[in-house]
Short mmCIF file of C-alpha atoms in Angstrom, two decimals:
data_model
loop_
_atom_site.label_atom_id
_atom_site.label_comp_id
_atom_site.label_asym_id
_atom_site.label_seq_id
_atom_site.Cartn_x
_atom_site.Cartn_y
_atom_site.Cartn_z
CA UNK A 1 32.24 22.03 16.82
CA UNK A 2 35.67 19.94 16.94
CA UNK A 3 33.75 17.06 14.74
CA UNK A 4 32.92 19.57 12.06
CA UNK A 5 34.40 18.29 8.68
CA UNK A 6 35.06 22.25 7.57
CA UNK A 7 37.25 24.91 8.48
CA UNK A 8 34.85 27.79 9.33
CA UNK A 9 33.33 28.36 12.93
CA UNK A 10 30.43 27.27 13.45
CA UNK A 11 27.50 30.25 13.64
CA UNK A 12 25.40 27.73 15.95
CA UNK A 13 26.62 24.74 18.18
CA UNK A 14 25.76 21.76 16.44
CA UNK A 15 25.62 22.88 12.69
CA UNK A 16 29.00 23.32 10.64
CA UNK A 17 29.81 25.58 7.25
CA UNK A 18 30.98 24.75 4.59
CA UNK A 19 34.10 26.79 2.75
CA UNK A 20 31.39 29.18 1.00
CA UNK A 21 30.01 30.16 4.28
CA UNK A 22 26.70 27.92 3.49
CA UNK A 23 25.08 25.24 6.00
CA UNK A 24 23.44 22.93 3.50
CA UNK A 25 22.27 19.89 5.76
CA UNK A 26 22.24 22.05 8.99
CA UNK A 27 20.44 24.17 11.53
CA UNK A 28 18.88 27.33 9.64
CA UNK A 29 21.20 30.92 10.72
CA UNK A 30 20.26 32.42 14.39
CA UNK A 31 17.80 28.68 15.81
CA UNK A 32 19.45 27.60 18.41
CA UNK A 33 19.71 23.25 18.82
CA UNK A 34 16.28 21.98 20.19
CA UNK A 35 16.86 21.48 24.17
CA UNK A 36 16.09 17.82 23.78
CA UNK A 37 18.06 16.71 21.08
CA UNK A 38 19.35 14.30 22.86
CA UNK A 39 17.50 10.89 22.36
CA UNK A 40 15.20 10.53 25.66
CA UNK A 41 15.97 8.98 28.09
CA UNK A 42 12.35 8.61 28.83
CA UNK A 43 10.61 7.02 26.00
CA UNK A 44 11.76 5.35 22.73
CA UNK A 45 9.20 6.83 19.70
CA UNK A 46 8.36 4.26 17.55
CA UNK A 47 6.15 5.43 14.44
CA UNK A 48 3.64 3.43 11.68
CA UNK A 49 1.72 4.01 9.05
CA UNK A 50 -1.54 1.24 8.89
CA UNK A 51 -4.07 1.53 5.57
CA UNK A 52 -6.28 -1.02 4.24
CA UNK A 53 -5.53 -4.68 5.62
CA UNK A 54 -2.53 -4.05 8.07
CA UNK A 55 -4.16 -3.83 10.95
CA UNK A 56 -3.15 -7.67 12.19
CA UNK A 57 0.53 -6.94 10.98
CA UNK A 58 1.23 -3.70 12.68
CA UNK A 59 -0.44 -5.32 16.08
CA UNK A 60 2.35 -8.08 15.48
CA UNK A 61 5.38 -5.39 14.72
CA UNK A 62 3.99 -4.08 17.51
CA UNK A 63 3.96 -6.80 20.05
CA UNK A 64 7.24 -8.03 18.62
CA UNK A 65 8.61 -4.61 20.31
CA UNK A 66 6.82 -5.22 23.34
CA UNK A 67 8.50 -8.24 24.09
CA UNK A 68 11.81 -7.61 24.02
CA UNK A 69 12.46 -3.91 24.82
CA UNK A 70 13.54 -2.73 28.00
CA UNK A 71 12.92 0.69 28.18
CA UNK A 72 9.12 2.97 28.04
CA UNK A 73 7.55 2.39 24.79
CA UNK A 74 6.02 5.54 22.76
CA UNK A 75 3.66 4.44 19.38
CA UNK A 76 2.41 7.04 17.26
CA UNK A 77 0.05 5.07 14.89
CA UNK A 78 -0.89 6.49 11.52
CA UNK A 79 -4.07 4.63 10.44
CA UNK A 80 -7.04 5.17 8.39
CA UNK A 81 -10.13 6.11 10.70
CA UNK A 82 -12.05 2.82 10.37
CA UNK A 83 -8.96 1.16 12.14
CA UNK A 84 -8.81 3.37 14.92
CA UNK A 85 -11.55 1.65 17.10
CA UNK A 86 -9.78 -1.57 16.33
CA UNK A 87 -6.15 -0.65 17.30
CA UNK A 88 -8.06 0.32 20.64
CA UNK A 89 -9.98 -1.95 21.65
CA UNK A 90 -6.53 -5.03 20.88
CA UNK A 91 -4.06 -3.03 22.25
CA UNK A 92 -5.87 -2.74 25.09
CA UNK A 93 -6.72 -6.64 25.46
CA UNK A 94 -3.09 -7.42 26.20
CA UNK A 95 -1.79 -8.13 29.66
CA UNK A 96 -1.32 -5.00 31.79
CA UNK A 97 2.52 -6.64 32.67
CA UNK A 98 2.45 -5.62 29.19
CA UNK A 99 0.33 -2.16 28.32
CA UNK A 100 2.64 -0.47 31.28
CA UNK A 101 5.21 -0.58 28.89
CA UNK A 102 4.04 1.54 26.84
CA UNK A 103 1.55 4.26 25.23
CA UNK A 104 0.14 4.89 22.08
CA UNK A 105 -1.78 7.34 20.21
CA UNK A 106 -3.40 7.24 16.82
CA UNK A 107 -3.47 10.15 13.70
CA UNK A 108 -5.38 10.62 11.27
CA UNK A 109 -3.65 10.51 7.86
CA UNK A 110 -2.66 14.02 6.98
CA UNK A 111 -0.66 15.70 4.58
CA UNK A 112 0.68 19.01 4.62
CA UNK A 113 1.19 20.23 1.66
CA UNK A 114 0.25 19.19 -1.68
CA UNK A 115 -2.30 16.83 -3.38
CA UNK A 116 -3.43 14.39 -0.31
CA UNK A 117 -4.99 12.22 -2.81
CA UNK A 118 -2.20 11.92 -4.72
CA UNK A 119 0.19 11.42 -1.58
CA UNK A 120 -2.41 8.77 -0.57
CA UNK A 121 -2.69 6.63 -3.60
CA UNK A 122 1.55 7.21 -4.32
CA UNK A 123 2.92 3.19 -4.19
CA UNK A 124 0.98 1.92 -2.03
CA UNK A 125 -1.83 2.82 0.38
CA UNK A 126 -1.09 6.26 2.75
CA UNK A 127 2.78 5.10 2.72
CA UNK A 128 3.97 8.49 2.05
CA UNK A 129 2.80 9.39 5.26
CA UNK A 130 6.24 8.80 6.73
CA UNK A 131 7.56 12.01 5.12
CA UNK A 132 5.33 14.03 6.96
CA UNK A 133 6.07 12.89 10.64
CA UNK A 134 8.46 15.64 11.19
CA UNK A 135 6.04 18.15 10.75
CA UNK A 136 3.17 16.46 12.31
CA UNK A 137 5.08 15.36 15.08
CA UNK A 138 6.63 18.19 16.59
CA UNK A 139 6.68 17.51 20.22
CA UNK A 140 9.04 14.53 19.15
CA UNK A 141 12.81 15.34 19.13
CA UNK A 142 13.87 11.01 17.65
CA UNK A 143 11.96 8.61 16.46
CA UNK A 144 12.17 4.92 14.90
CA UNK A 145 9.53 4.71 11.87
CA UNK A 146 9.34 0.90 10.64
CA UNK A 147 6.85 -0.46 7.86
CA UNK A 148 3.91 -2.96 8.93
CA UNK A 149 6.11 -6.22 7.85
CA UNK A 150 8.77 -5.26 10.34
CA UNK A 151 9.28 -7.75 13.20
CA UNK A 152 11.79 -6.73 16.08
CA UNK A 153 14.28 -9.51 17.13
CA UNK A 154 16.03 -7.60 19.54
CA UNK A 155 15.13 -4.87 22.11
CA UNK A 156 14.74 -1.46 19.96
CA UNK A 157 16.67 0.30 23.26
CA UNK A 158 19.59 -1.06 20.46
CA UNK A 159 18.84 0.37 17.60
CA UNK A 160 17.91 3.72 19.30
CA UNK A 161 21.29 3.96 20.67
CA UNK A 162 22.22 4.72 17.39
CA UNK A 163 21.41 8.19 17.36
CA UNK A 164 24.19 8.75 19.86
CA UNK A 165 26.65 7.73 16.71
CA UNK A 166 25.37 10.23 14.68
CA UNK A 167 27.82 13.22 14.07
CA UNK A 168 27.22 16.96 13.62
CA UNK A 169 25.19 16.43 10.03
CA UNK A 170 23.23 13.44 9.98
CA UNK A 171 19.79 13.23 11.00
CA UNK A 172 18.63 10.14 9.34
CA UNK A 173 19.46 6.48 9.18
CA UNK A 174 18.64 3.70 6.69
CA UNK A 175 19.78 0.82 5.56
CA UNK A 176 21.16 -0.06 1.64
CA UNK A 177 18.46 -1.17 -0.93
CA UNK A 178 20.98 -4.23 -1.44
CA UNK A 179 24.66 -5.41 -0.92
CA UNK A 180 25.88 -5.76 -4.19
CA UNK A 181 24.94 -3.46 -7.10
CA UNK A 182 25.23 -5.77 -9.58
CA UNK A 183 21.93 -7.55 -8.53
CA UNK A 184 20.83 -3.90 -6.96
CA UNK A 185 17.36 -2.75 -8.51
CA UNK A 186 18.27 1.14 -7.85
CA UNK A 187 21.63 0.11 -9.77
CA UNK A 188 20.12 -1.33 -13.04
CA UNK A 189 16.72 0.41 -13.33
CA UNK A 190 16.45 3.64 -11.67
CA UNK A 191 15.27 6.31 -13.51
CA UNK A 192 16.13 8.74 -10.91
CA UNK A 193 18.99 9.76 -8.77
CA UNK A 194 20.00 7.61 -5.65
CA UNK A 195 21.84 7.21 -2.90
CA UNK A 196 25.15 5.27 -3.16
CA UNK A 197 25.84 2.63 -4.99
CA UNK A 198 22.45 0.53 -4.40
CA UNK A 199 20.14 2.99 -3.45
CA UNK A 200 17.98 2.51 0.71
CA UNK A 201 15.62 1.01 1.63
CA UNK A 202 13.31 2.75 3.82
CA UNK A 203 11.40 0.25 5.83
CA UNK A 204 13.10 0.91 8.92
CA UNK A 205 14.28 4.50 9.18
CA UNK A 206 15.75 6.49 12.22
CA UNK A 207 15.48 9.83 12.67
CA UNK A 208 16.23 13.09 14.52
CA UNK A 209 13.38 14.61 13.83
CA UNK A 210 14.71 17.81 15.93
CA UNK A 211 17.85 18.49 12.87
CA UNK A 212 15.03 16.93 10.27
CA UNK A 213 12.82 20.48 11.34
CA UNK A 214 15.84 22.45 11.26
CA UNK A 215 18.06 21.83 8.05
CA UNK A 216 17.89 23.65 4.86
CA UNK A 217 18.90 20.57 2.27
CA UNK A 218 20.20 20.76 -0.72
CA UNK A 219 18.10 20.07 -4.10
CA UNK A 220 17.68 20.00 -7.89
CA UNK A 221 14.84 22.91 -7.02
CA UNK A 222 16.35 26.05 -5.43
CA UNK A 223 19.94 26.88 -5.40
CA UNK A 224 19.86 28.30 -1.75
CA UNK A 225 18.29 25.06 -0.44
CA UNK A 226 14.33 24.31 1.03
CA UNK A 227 13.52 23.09 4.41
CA UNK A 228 12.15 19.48 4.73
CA UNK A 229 8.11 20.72 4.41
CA UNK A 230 9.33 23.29 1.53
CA UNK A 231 10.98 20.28 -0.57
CA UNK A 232 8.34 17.62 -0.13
CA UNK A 233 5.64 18.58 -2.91
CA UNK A 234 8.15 20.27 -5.42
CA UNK A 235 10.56 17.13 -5.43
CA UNK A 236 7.50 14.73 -6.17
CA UNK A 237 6.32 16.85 -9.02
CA UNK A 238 9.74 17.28 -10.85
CA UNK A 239 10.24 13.44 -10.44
CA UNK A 240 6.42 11.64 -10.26
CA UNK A 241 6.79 10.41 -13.91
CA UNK A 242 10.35 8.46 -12.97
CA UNK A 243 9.62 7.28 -9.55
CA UNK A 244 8.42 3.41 -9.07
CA UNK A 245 8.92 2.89 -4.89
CA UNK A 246 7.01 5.50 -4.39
CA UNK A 247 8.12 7.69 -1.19
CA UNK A 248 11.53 5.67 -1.00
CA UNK A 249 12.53 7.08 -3.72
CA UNK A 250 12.22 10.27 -2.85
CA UNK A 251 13.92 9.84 0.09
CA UNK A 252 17.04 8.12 -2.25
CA UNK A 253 16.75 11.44 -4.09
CA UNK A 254 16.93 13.70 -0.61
CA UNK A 255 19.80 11.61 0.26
CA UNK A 256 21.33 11.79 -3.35
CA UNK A 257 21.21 15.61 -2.82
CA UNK A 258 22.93 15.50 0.68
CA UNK A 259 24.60 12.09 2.07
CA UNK A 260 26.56 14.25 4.44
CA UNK A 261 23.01 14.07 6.62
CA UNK A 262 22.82 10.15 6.31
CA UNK A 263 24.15 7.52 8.93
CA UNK A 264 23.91 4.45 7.07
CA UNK A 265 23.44 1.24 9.22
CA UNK A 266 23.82 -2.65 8.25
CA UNK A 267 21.70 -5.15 6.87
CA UNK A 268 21.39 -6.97 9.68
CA UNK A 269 19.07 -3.72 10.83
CA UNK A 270 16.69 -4.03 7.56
CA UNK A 271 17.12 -8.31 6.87
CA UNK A 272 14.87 -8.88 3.66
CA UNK A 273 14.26 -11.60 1.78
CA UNK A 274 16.82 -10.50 -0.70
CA UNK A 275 19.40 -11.10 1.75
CA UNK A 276 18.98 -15.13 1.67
CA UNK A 277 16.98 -16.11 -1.41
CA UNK A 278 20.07 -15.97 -3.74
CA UNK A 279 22.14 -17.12 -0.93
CA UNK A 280 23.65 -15.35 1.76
CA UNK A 281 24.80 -12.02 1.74
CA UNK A 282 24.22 -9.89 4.57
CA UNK A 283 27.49 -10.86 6.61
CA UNK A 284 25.89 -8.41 9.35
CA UNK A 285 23.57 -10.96 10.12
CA UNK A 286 25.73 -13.96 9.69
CA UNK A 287 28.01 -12.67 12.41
CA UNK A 288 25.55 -11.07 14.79
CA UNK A 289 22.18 -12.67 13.97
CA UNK A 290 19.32 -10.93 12.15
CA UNK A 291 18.57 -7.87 14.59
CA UNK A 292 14.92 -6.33 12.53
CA UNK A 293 13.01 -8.69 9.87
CA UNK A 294 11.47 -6.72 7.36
CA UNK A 295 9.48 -8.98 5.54
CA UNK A 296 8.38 -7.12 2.60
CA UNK A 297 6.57 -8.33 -0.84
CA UNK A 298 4.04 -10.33 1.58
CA UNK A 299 6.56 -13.04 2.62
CA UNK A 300 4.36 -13.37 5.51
CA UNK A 301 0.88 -14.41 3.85
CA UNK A 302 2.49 -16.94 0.84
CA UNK A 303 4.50 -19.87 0.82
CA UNK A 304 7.02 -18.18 -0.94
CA UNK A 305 9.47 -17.56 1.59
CA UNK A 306 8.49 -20.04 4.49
CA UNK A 307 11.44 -19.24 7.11
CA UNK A 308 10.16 -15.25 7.16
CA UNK A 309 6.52 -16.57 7.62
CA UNK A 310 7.38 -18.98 10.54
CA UNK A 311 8.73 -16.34 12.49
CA UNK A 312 5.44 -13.72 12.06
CA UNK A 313 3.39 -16.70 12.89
CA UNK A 314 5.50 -17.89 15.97
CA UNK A 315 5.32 -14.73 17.18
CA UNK A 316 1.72 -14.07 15.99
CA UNK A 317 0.76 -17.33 17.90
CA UNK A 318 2.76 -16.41 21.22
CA UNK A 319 0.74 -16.41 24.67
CA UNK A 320 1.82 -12.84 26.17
CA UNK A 321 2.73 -14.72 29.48
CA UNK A 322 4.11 -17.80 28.34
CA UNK A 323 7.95 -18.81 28.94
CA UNK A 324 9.43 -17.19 26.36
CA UNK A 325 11.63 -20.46 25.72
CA UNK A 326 9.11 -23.05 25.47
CA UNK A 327 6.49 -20.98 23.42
CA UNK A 328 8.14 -18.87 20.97
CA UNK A 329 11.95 -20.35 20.48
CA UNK A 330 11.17 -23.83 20.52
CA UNK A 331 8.41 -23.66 18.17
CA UNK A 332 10.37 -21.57 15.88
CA UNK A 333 13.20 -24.36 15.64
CA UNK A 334 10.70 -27.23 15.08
CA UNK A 335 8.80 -25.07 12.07
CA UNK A 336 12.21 -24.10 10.53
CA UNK A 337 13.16 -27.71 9.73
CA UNK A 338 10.45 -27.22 7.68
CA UNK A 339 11.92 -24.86 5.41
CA UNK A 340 15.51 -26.19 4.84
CA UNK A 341 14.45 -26.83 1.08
CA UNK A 342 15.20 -22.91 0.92
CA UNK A 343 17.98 -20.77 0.53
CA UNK A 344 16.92 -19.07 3.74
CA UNK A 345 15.74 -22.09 5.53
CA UNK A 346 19.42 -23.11 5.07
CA UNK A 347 21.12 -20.45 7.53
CA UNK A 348 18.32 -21.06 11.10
CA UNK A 349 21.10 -19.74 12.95
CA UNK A 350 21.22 -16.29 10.88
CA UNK A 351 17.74 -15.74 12.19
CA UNK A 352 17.97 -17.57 15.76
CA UNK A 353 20.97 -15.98 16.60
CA UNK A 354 20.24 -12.87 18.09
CA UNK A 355 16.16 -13.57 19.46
CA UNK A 356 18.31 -16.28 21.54
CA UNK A 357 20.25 -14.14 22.66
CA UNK A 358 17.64 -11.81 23.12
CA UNK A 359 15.03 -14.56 25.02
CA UNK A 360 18.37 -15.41 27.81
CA UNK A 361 18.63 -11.25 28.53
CA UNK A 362 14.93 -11.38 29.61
CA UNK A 363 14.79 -14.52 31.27
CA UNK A 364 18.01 -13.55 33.42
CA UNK A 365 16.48 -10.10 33.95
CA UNK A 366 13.20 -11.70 35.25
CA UNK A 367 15.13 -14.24 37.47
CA UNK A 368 16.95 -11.42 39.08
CA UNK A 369 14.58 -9.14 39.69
CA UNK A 370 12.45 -12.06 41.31
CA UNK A 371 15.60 -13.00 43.47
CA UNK A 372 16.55 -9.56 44.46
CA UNK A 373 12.30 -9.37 45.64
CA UNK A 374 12.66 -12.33 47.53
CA UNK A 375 16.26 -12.57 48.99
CA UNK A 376 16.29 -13.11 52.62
CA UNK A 377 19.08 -12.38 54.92
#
């Protein structure tokens, strides 16, 4: 345990102790580390939770990922049961070049412990579902959760190799809420503790769900600390009256409780609206190119915010087997000069950056593999 921050041995490889002896954000005395806590190298998990009228953005999130990633594909969709037929019957309408890259199952929405109506109906429709995927999903050692409005512009094989820069305590990666605490919401309004300075945002969140299972965390509740399922209901009670994001907020207030189990990744991971719309300031994305889109407050279906809907209906509007080039990047730059009246429609290359980049890895990928098929000697 040479990464362990403490001076005492550690009781189980993996977990470390604090002076007093305790293992707050660790593996529970005498488990032993799941055998596959290492991210697999088999499928990348990708998790979402679809109530009420998503079921046209998840299908986008969703075939946003299915472009660009490289590596076996694994949804577990969370949907009301009048969706399921649907997410059936369109998933399997794409291109089979396509549906071998991945599988999918759909849940029914489910909560453990607790009110379920009052889960249900907490911010907005069945979102607090994400806080139950470790316990429903416990086949899974990792897994990527992302909100509807998310919209991959790069291959998730990058963000999952995240989980390999995770050190002996965290379990759990999100992005900040914002960049600068003066203009933060968590930082001026709050009612609640939070992480940091600004608070997360939970829209895209990576986690081991293996340590998740396994960790006693530390609370305003119990002194000796409750296990993820233990905490849930408890921590929404105590705090229901002062909580406005609903779930995220209770996952600030896990966080608040133990940051040691946090890997906090940047903005260019979790780009929002926020990030442009006062001007710049997400120099992540400046420098590398916007990696995830989140496009939340429903950027997507109003004129609000014209650069973030362009790209959902580019991509919305993309023929599965069309060059990538001439049916997706090229109309993206033509409907952008459209939006240069905006903040964000000021900074195309913030948001063309890396899906270029992104487009040219495929293409060469494709023209290789076609060579290598058809090289004669």
């Amino acid at each position: 345990c040479s990464s362990c921050p403490f001076h005492s041995p550690c009781p189980v490889r993996g977990a470390c102790m604090n002076r007093e002896g305790e293992l707050g954000c660790s593996l529970k005395p005498g488990e032993q580390k799941h055998p596959k806590e290492a991210p697999s190298l088999q499928c990348m998990h990708l998790a979402v939770v679809a109530c009420g009228d998503r079921l046209e953005e998840t299908l986008i999130m969703l075939k946003s990922a299915v472009l660009f990633s490289s590596r076996r594909l694994c949804f577990h969709i969370f949907a009301e049961d009048s969706l399921k037929p649907q997410f059936e019957t369109k998933l399997k309408e794409w291109p089979s070049s396509y549906t071998k890259k991945f599988e999918f199952n759909i849940y029914p929405i489910t909560f453990s412990v607790g009110n379920a109506q009052e889960w249900k109906k907490l911010f907005k429709p069945c979102a607090a579902q994400r806080l139950f995927l470790p316990v429903i999903l416990k086949d899974v050692d990792s897994l990527l959760y992302v909100d509807t409005d998310v919209l991959f512009l790069r291959p998730i094989d990058d963000i999952w190799q995240l989980l390999r820069e995770f050190n002996s305590t965290q379990l759990a990666a999100m992005a900040p809420e914002h960049e600068m605490p003066k203009i933060g919401w968590y930082s001026r309004f709050a009612r609640h503790p939070f992480y940091g300075s600004t608070g997360l945002n939970s829209g895209v969140m990576l986690m081991n769900l293996t340590r998740i299972r396994s960790a006693r965390f530390k609370n305003s509740l119990v002194p000796g600390g409750l296990t993820w399922e233990e905490m849930l209901y408890p921590l929404y009670q105590k705090y229901k009256n002062y909580i406005t994001w609903g779930d995220q907020d209770l996952l600030n207030i896990i966080f608040y409780f133990n940051p040691e189990c946090l890997y906090v990744f940047p903005c260019q991971w979790n780009y929002r609206p926020d990030h442009c719309m006062y001007g710049s300031n997400c120099r992540g994305a400046e420098d590398e190119g916007v990696s995830i889109l989140h496009g939340n407050r429903g950027v997507y279906h109003d004129d609000k915010q014209p650069t973030f809907k362009a790209l959902y209906e580019v991509i919305r509007d993309f023929p599965f087997e069309d060059n990538l080039f001439q049916s997706l990047y090229y109309p993206l730059q033509s409907r952008f000069l459209d939006t240069v009246h905006t903040l964000c429609g000021r900074i195309p290359q913030v948001f063309l950056k890396q899906i270029e980049k992104t487009m040219k890895k495929v293409y060469e990928n494709r023209v290789i593999v076609y060579l290598g098929a058809n090289h004669k000697y």
